[in-house]
Coordinates of C-alpha atoms and ligand atoms in Angstrom, one line a residue:
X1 CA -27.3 -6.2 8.5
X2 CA -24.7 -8.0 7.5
X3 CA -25.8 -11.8 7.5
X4 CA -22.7 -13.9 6.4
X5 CA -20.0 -12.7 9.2
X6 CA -17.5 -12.2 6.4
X7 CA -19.2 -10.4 3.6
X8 CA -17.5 -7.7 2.2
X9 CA -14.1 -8.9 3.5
X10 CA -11.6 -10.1 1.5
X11 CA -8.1 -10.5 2.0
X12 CA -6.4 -7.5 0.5
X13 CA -4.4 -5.1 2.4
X14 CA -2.4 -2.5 2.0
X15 CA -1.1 -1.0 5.1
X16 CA 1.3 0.7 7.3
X17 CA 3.5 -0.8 9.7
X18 CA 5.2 0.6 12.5
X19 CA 7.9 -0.6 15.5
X20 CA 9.6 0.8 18.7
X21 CA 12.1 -1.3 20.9
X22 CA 13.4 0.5 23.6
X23 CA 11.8 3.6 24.3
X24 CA 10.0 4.9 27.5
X25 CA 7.5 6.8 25.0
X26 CA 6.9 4.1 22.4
X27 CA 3.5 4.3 22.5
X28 CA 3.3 8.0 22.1
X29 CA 6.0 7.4 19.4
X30 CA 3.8 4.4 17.6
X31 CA 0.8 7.1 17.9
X32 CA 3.0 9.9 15.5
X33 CA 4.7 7.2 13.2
X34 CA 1.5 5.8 12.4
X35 CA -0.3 9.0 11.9
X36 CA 2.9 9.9 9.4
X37 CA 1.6 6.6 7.8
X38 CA -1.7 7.4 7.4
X39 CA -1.9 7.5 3.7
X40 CA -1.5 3.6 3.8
X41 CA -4.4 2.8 5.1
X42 CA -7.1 5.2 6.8
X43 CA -9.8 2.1 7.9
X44 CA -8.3 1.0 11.2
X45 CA -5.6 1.5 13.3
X46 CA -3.7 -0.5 16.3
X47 CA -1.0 -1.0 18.6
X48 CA 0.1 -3.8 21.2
X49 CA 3.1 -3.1 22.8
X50 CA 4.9 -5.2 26.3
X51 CA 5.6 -3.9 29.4
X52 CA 7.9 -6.4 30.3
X53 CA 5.2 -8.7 32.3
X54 CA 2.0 -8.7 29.8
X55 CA 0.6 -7.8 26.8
X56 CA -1.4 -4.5 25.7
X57 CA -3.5 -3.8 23.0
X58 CA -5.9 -1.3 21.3
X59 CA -7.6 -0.8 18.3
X60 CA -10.3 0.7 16.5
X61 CA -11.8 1.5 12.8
X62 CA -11.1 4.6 11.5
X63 CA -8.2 6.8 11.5
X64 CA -4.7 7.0 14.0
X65 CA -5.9 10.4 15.9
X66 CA -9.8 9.3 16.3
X67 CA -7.7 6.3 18.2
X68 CA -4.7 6.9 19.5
X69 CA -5.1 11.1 20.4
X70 CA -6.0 11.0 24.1
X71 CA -3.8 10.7 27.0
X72 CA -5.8 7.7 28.2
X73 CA -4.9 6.0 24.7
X74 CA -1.4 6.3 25.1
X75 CA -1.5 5.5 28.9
X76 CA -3.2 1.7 27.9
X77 CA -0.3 0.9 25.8
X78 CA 2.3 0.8 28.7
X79 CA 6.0 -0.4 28.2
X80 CA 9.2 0.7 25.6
X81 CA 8.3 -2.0 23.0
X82 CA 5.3 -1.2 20.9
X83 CA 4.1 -2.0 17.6
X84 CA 1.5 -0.8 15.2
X85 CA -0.5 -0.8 12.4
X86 CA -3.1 0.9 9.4
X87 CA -5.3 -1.0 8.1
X88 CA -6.7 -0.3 4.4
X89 CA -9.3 -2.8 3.1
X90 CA -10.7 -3.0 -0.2
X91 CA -14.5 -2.3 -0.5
X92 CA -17.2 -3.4 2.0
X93 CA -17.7 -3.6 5.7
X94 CA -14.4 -3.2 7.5
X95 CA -15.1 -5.5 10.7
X96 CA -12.9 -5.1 13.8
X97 CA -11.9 -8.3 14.6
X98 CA -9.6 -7.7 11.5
X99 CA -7.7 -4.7 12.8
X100 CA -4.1 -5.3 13.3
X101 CA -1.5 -6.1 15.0
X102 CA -3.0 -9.5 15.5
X103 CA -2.2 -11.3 19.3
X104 CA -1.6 -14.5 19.7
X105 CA -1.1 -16.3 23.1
X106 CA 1.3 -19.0 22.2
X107 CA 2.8 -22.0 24.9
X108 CA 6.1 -19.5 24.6
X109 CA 4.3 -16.4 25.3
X110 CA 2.8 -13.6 23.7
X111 CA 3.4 -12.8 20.2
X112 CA 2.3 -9.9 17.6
X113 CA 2.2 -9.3 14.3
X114 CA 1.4 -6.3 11.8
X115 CA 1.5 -6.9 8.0
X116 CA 1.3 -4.7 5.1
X117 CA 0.9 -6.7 1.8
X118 CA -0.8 -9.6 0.9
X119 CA -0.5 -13.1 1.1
X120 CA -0.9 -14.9 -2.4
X121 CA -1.7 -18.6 -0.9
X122 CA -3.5 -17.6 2.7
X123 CA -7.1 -18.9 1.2
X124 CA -4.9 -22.2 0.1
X125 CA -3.2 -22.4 3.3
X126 CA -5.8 -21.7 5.6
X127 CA -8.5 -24.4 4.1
X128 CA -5.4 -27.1 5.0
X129 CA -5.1 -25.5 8.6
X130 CA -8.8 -25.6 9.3
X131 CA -9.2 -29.3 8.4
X132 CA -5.8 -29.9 10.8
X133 CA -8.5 -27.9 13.5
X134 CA -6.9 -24.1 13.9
X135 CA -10.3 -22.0 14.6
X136 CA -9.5 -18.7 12.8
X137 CA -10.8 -15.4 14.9
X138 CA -10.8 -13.0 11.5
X139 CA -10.6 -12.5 8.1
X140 CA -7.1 -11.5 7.7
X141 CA -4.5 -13.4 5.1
X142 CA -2.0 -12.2 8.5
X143 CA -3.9 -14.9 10.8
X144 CA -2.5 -17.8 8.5
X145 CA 1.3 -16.9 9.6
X146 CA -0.1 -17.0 13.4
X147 CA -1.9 -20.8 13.2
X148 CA 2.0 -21.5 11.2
X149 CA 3.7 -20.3 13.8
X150 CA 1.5 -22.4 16.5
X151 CA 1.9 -25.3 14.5
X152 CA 5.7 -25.3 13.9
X153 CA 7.3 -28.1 15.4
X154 CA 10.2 -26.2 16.1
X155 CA 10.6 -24.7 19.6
X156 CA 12.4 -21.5 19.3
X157 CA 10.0 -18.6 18.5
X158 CA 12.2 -17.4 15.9
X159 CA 13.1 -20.6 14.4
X160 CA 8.9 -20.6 14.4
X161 CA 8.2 -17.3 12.6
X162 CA 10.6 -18.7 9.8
X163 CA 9.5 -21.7 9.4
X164 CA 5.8 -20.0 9.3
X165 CA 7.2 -17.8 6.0
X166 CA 8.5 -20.4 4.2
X167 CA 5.6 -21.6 3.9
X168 CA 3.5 -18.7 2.8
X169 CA 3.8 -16.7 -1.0
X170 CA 3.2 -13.1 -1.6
X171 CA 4.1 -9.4 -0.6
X172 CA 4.8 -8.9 3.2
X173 CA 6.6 -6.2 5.2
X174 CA 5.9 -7.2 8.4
X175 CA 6.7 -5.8 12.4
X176 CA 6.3 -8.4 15.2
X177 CA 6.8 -8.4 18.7
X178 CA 7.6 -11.4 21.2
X179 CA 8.3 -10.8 25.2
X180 CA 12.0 -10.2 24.5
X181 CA 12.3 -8.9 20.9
X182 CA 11.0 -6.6 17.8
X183 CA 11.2 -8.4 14.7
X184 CA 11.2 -6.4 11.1
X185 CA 11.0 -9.1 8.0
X186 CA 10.5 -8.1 4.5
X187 CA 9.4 -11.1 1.8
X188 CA 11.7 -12.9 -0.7
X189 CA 11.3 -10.0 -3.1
X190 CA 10.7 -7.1 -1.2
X191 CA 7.7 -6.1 -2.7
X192 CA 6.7 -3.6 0.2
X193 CA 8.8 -1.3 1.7
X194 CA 10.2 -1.5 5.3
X195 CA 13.0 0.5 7.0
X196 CA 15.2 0.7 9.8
X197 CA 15.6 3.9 12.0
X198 CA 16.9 4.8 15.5
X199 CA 16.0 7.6 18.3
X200 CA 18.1 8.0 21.1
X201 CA 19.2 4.4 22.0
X202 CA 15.7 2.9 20.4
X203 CA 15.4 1.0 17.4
X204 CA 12.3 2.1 15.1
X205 CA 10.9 0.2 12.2
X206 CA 8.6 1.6 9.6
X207 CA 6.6 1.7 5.9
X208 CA 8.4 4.5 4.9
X209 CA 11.1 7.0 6.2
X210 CA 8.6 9.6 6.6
X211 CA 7.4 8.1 10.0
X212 CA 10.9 8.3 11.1
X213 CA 10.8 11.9 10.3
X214 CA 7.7 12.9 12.3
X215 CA 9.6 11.4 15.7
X216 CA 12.9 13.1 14.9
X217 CA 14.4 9.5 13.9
X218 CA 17.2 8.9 12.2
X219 CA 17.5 6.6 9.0
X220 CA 19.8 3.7 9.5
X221 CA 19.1 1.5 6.4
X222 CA 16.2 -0.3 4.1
X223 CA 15.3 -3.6 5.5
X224 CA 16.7 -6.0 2.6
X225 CA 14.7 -8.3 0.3
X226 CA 13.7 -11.5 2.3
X227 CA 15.8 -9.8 5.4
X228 CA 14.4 -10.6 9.1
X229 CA 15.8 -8.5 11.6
X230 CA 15.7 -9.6 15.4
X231 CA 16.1 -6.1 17.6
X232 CA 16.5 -7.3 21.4
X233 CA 18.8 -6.0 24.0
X234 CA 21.6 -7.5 22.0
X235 CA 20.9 -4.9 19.3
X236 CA 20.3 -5.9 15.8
X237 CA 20.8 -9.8 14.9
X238 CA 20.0 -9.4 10.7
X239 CA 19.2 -12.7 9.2
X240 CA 18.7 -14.1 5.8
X241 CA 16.6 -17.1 6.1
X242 CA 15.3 -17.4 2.3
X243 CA 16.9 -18.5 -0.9
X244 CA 18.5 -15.4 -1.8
X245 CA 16.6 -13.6 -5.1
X246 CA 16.8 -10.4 -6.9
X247 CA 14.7 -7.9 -6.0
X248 CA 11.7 -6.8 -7.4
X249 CA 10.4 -4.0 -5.3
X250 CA 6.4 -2.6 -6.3
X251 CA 7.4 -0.1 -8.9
X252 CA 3.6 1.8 -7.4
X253 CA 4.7 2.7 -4.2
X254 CA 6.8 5.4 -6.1
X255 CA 4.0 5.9 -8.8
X256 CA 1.2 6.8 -6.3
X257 CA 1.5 5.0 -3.3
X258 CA 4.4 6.2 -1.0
X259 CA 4.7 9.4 0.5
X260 CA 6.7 12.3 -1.4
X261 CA 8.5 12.9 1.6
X262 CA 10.1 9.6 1.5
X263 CA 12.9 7.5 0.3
X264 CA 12.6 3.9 -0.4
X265 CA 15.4 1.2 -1.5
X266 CA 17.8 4.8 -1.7
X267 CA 14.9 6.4 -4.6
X268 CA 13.4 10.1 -3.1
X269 CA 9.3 9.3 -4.1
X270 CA 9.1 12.8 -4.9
X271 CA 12.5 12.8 -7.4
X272 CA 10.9 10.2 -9.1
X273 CA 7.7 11.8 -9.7
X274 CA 9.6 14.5 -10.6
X275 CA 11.5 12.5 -13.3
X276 CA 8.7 10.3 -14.7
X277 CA 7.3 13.8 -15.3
X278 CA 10.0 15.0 -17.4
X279 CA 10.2 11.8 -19.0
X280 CA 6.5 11.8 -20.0
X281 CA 7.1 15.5 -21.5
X282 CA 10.0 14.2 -23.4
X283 CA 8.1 11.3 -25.2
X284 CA 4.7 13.3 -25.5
X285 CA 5.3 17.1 -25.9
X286 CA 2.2 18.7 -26.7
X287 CA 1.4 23.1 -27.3
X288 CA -0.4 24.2 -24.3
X289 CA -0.4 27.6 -22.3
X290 CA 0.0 25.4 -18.8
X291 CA 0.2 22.3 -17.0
X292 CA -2.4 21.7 -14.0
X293 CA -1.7 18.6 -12.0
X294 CA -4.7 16.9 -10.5
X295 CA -3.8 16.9 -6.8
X296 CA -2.6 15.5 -5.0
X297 CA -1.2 12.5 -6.6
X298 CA -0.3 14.4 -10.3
X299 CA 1.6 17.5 -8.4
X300 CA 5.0 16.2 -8.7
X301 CA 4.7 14.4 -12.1
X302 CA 3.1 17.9 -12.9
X303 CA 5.9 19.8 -11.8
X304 CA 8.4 17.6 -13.6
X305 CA 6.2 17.9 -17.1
X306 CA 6.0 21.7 -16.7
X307 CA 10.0 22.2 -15.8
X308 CA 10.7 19.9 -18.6
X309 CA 8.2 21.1 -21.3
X310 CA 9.2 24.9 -20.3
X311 CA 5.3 25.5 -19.5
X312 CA 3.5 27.5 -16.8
X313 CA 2.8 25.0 -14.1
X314 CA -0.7 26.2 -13.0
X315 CA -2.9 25.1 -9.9
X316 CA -5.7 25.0 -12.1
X317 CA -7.5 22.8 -10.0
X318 CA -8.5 22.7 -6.3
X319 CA -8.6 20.6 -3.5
X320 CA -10.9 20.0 -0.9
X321 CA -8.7 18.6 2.1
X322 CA -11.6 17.5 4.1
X323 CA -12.8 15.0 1.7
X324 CA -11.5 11.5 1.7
X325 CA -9.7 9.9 -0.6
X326 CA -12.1 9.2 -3.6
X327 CA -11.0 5.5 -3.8
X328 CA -11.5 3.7 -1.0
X329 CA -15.3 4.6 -0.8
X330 CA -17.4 1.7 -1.6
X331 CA -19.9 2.0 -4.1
X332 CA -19.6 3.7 -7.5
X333 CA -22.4 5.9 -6.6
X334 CA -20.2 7.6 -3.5
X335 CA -17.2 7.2 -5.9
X336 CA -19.0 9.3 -8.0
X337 CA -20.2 12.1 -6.0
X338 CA -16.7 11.5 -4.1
X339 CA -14.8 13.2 -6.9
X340 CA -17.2 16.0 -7.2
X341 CA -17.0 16.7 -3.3
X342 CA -13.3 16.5 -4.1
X343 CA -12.1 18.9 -6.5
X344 CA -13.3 22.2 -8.2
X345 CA -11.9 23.5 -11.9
X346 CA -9.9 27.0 -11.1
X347 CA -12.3 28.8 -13.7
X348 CA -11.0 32.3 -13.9
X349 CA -7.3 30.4 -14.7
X350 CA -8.5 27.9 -17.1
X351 CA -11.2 30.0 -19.1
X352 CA -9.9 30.3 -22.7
X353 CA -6.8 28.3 -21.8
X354 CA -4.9 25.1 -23.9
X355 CA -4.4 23.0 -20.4
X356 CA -2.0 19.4 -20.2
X357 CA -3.9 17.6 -17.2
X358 CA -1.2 15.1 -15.6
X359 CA -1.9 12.6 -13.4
X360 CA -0.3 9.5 -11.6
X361 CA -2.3 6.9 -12.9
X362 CA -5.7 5.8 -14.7
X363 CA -7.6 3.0 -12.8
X364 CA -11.6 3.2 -13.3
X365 CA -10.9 6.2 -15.1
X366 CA -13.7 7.8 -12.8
X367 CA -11.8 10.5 -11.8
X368 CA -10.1 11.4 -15.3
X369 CA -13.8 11.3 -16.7
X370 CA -15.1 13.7 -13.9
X371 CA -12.0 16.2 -14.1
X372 CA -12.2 16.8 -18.0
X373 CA -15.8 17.4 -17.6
X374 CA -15.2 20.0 -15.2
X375 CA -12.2 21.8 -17.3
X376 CA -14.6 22.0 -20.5
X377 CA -17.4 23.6 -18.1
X378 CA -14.8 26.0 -16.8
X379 CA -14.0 27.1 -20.2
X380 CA -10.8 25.1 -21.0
X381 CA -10.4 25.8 -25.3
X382 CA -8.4 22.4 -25.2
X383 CA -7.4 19.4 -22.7
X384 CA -4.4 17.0 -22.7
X385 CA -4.5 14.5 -20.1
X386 CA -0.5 12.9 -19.3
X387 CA -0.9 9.9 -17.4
X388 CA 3.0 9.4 -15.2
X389 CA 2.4 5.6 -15.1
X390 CA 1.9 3.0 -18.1
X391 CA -1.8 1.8 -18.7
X392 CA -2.8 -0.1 -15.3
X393 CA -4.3 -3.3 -17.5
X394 CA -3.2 -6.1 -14.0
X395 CA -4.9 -5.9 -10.6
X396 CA -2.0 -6.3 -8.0
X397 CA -2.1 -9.4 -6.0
X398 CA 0.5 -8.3 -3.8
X399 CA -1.0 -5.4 -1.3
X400 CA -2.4 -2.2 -3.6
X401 CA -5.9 -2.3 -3.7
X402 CA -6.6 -2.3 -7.5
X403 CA -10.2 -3.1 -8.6
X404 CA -10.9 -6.7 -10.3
X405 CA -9.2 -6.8 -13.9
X406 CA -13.1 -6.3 -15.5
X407 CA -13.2 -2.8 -13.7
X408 CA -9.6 -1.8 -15.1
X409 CA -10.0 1.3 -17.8
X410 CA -7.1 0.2 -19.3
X411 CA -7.6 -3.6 -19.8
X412 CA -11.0 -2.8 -21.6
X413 CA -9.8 -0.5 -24.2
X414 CA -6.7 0.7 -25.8
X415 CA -5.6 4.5 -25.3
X416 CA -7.5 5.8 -28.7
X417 CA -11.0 4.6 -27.3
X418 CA -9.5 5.9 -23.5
X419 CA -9.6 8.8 -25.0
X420 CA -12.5 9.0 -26.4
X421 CA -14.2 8.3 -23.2
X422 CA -12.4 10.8 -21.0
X423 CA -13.1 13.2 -23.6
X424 CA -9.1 14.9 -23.9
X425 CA -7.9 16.2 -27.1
X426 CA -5.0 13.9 -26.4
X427 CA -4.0 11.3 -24.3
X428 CA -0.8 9.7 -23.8
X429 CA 1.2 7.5 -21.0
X430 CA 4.3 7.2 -20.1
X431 CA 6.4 4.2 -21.6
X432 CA 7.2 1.2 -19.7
X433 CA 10.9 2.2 -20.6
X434 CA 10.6 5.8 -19.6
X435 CA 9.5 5.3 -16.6
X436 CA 12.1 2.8 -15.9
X437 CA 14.7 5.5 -17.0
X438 CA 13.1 7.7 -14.5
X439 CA 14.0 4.7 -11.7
X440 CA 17.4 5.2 -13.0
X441 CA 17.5 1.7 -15.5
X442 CA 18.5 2.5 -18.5
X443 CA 15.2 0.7 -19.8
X444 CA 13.2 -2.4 -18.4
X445 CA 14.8 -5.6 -18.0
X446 CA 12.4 -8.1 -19.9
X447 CA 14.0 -10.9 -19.1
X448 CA 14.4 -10.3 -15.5
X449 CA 12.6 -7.0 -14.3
X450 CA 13.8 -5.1 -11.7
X451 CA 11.1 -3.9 -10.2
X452 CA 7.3 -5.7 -9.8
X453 CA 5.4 -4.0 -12.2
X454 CA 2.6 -6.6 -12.6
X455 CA -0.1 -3.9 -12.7
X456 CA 1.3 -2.4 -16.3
X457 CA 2.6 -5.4 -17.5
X458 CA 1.1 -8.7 -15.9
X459 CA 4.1 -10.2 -15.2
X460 CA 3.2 -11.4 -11.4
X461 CA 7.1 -12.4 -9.9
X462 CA 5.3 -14.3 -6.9
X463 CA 2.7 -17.2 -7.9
X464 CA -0.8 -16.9 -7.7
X465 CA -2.4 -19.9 -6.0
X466 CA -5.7 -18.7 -4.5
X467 CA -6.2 -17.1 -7.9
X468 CA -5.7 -20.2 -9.8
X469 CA -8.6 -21.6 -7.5
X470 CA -11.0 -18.3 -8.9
X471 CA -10.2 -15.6 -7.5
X472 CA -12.9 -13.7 -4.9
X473 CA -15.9 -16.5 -5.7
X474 CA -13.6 -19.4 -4.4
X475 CA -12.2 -16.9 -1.5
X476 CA -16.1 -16.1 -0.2
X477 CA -17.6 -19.5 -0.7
X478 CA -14.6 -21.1 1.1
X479 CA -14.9 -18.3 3.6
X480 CA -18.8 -19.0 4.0
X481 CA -18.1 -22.5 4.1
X482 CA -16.1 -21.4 7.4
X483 CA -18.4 -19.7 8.6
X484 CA -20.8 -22.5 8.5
X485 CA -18.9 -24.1 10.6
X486 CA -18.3 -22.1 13.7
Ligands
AMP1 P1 -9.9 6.2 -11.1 O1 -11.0 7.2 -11.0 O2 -10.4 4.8 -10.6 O3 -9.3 6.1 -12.4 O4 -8.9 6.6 -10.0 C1 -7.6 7.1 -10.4 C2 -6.9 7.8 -9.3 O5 -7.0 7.1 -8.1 C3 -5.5 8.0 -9.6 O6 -5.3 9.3 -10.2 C4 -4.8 7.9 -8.3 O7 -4.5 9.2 -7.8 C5 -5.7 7.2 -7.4 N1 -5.3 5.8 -7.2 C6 -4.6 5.0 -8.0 N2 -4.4 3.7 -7.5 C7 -5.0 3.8 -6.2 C8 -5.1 2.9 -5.1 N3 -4.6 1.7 -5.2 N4 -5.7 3.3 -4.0 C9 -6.2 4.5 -3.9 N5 -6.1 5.4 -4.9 C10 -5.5 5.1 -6.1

């Protein structure tokens, strides 16, 4: 039972977003783009859309088809402007009244909202509109931007939203929906991805070009860095309403977090992969007799090392489709026996065998610790592990769901004693510069980075003002203190 209403919620999210404007199947359409999405967030799904006279909306925990697969589904969500959402939460109970798009009945008319990020100053931002008396119906950093908008003193809607923004800090991609338009806005920096795509004459927006594939959509162009676009009738109206900045898009999202299948800010995900890869075998060569990516995430990286290296790329070790993804499960115990349930050494490959292991990226280190153990048992006579990120030593703040900095491998030990606790022969990561030059830099601006790579290097581009306040403690008692007062 849980006895504080928001226990276990905090205000991370990393999501999917999704957007139709004009289309007589935009639900249907909403229903495939978000399912394309699905490795942003598997927790909860939802859609509103407008029929041109009200309002519609579903949602539910769990994943797009347990939601949005039957006929009836689609049916509820009348009208050819829809927009939609997944919902990935960090550990603990994932409550409905958190599942996005967020609806808001404003004195202009309905209005909805989908984010994927996270909002650096919501816990600030909120405590200063509950004392001005806006009654908060979740958890969500999202909701702050809604009690903005309602307390904007200017009157048109847009003029509202923006006004809303300026006032918040952190990583957003967002899709909203008003009675006569679909909006699109990325943040200052562009942290998370957003693009622009159209299908017959509709306009789509989405997290990543691989939801404009599944509908047959063509790409039109990335949503720019602190770009709000206002689809209506009248097409496209692109607007610029920020400062303008260089920017510093999550240098992750082609690490681990994107699709392969995509392309974001003009970078193919799986090229990438492919190139930190080869970078990593050209800064840590080691003699094996094959390279064995840990699926799914370490396949390209893998295949990059191997082509690179000039060394069998072996599946060495196999996946069990059916089995979430290891991370998001709550406790460590389930993380553990997660991992197990997960993947199983290819013994009659590996027996006898020198093996390089690559993977995208160390975070617990659960997972590295549970696959070595597993090639030794099969009979591996020697394991490398290549790691295609740099040391993850920084939780993100901005929208990837990264355990607290105390639970980070990485920030507790250097790569020697790493190693020693995995239990490789070797160990090494790429650099900070190499995997820059796989981005296509020639190495890592110091001065003025051009990606946000906060997780390998602690250089956070957006402030952190709930975290000055102490981080998850200040967030639950405030939170507790709200919920007092309900
Ligand atoms: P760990 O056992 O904590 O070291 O997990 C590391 C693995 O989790 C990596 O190999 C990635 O494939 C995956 N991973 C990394 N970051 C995330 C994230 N933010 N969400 C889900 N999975 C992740």
């Amino acid at each position: 039972m849980i006895t504080n209403p928001f226990e276990g919620d905090n205000f991370h999210d990393q999501c999917g977003v999704f957007g139709v404007f004009g289309h007589d199947d935009a639900a249907a359409l909403t229903a495939l783009g978000l399912h394309a999405l699905q490795h942003r967030g598997q927790e909860a799904a939802g859609m509103v859309s407008y029929d041109g006279h009200h309002f519609h909306s579903r949602r539910g925990l769990g994943h797009v088809a347990d939601n949005f697969s039957s006929e009836e589904a689609i049916a509820q969500l009348a009208g050819a402007v829809v927009i939609g959402h997944n919902r990935y939460s960090t550990a603990g109970a994932t409550v409905d009244r958190n599942t996005q798009p967020l609806f808001a009945d404003f004195e202009f008319g309905g209005f909805a909202i989908g984010h994927n990020g996270n909002l650096t100053n919501a816990v600030t931002l909120r405590r200063e509109l509950v004392k001005r008396g806006s009654l908060f119906q979740s958890t969500t950093d999202t909701e702050v931007i809604i009690h903005l908008i309602a307390t904007s003193s200017y009157k048109p809607v847009i003029d509202r939203f923006i006004d809303a923004l300026k006032q918040v800090e952190g990583a957003y991609s967002l899709v909203a929906m008003t009675q006569d338009s679909l909006i699109g806005v990325r943040d200052p920096l562009g942290v998370r991805p957003l693009v622009l795509g159209e299908l017959d004459s509709a306009y789509i927006l989405a997290s990543e070009t691989c939801a404009l594939d599944i509908i047959g959509a063509g790409f039109i162009r990335d949503i720019e860095a602190g770009e709000m676009v206002v689809i209506s009738t009248e097409g496209v109206l692109s607007l610029h309403p920020f400062p303008p900045r260089q920017a510093r898009h999550c240098i992750f999202e082609y690490i681990y977090f994107a699709r392969p299948d995509s392309v974001a800010d003009g970078r193919s995900v799986y090229e990438t992969r492919k190139r930190i890869g080869a970078e990593l075998a050209r800064e840590s060569p080691v003699d094996a007799d094959m390279v064995i990516p840990v699926p799914d995430s370490g396949v390209p990286g893998a295949i990059g090392y191997a082509q690179q290296a000039g060394v069998p790329f072996e599946l060495g070790i196999i996946r069990n489709h059916y089995v979430g993804r290891t991370f998001i499960e709550p406790s460590d115990q389930i993380r553990h026996l997660g991992v197990k349930l997960k993947h199983n050494a290819n013994r009659a490959h590996v027996e006898g065998k020198r093996v390089i292991l690559v993977d995208d990226s160390i975070v617990r280190g659960i997972t590295s610790v549970k696959i070595v153990e597993m090639m030794r048992h099969a009979g591996a006579r020697e394991v490398h592990m290549r790691i295609a990120s740099p040391p993850t030593t920084n939780p993100c703040y901005y929208g990837v769901d990264t355990p607290e900095r105390s639970e980070l491998m990485a920030a507790k030990m250097d790569v020697e004693a790493m190693r020693e606790e995995i239990g490789v022969d070797t160990l090494a990561f790429i650099s900070m510069d190499g995997l820059y030059r796989a981005m296509g830099e020639q190495s890592r601006n110091a001065e003025n980075p051009q990606h946000c790579d906060a997780c390998f290097s602690g250089d956070y581009p957006i402030p952190l003002t709930d975290q000055e306040d102490g981080t998850h403690a200040a967030q639950l008692s405030f939170l507790t203190e709200v919920a007092g007062k309900r």
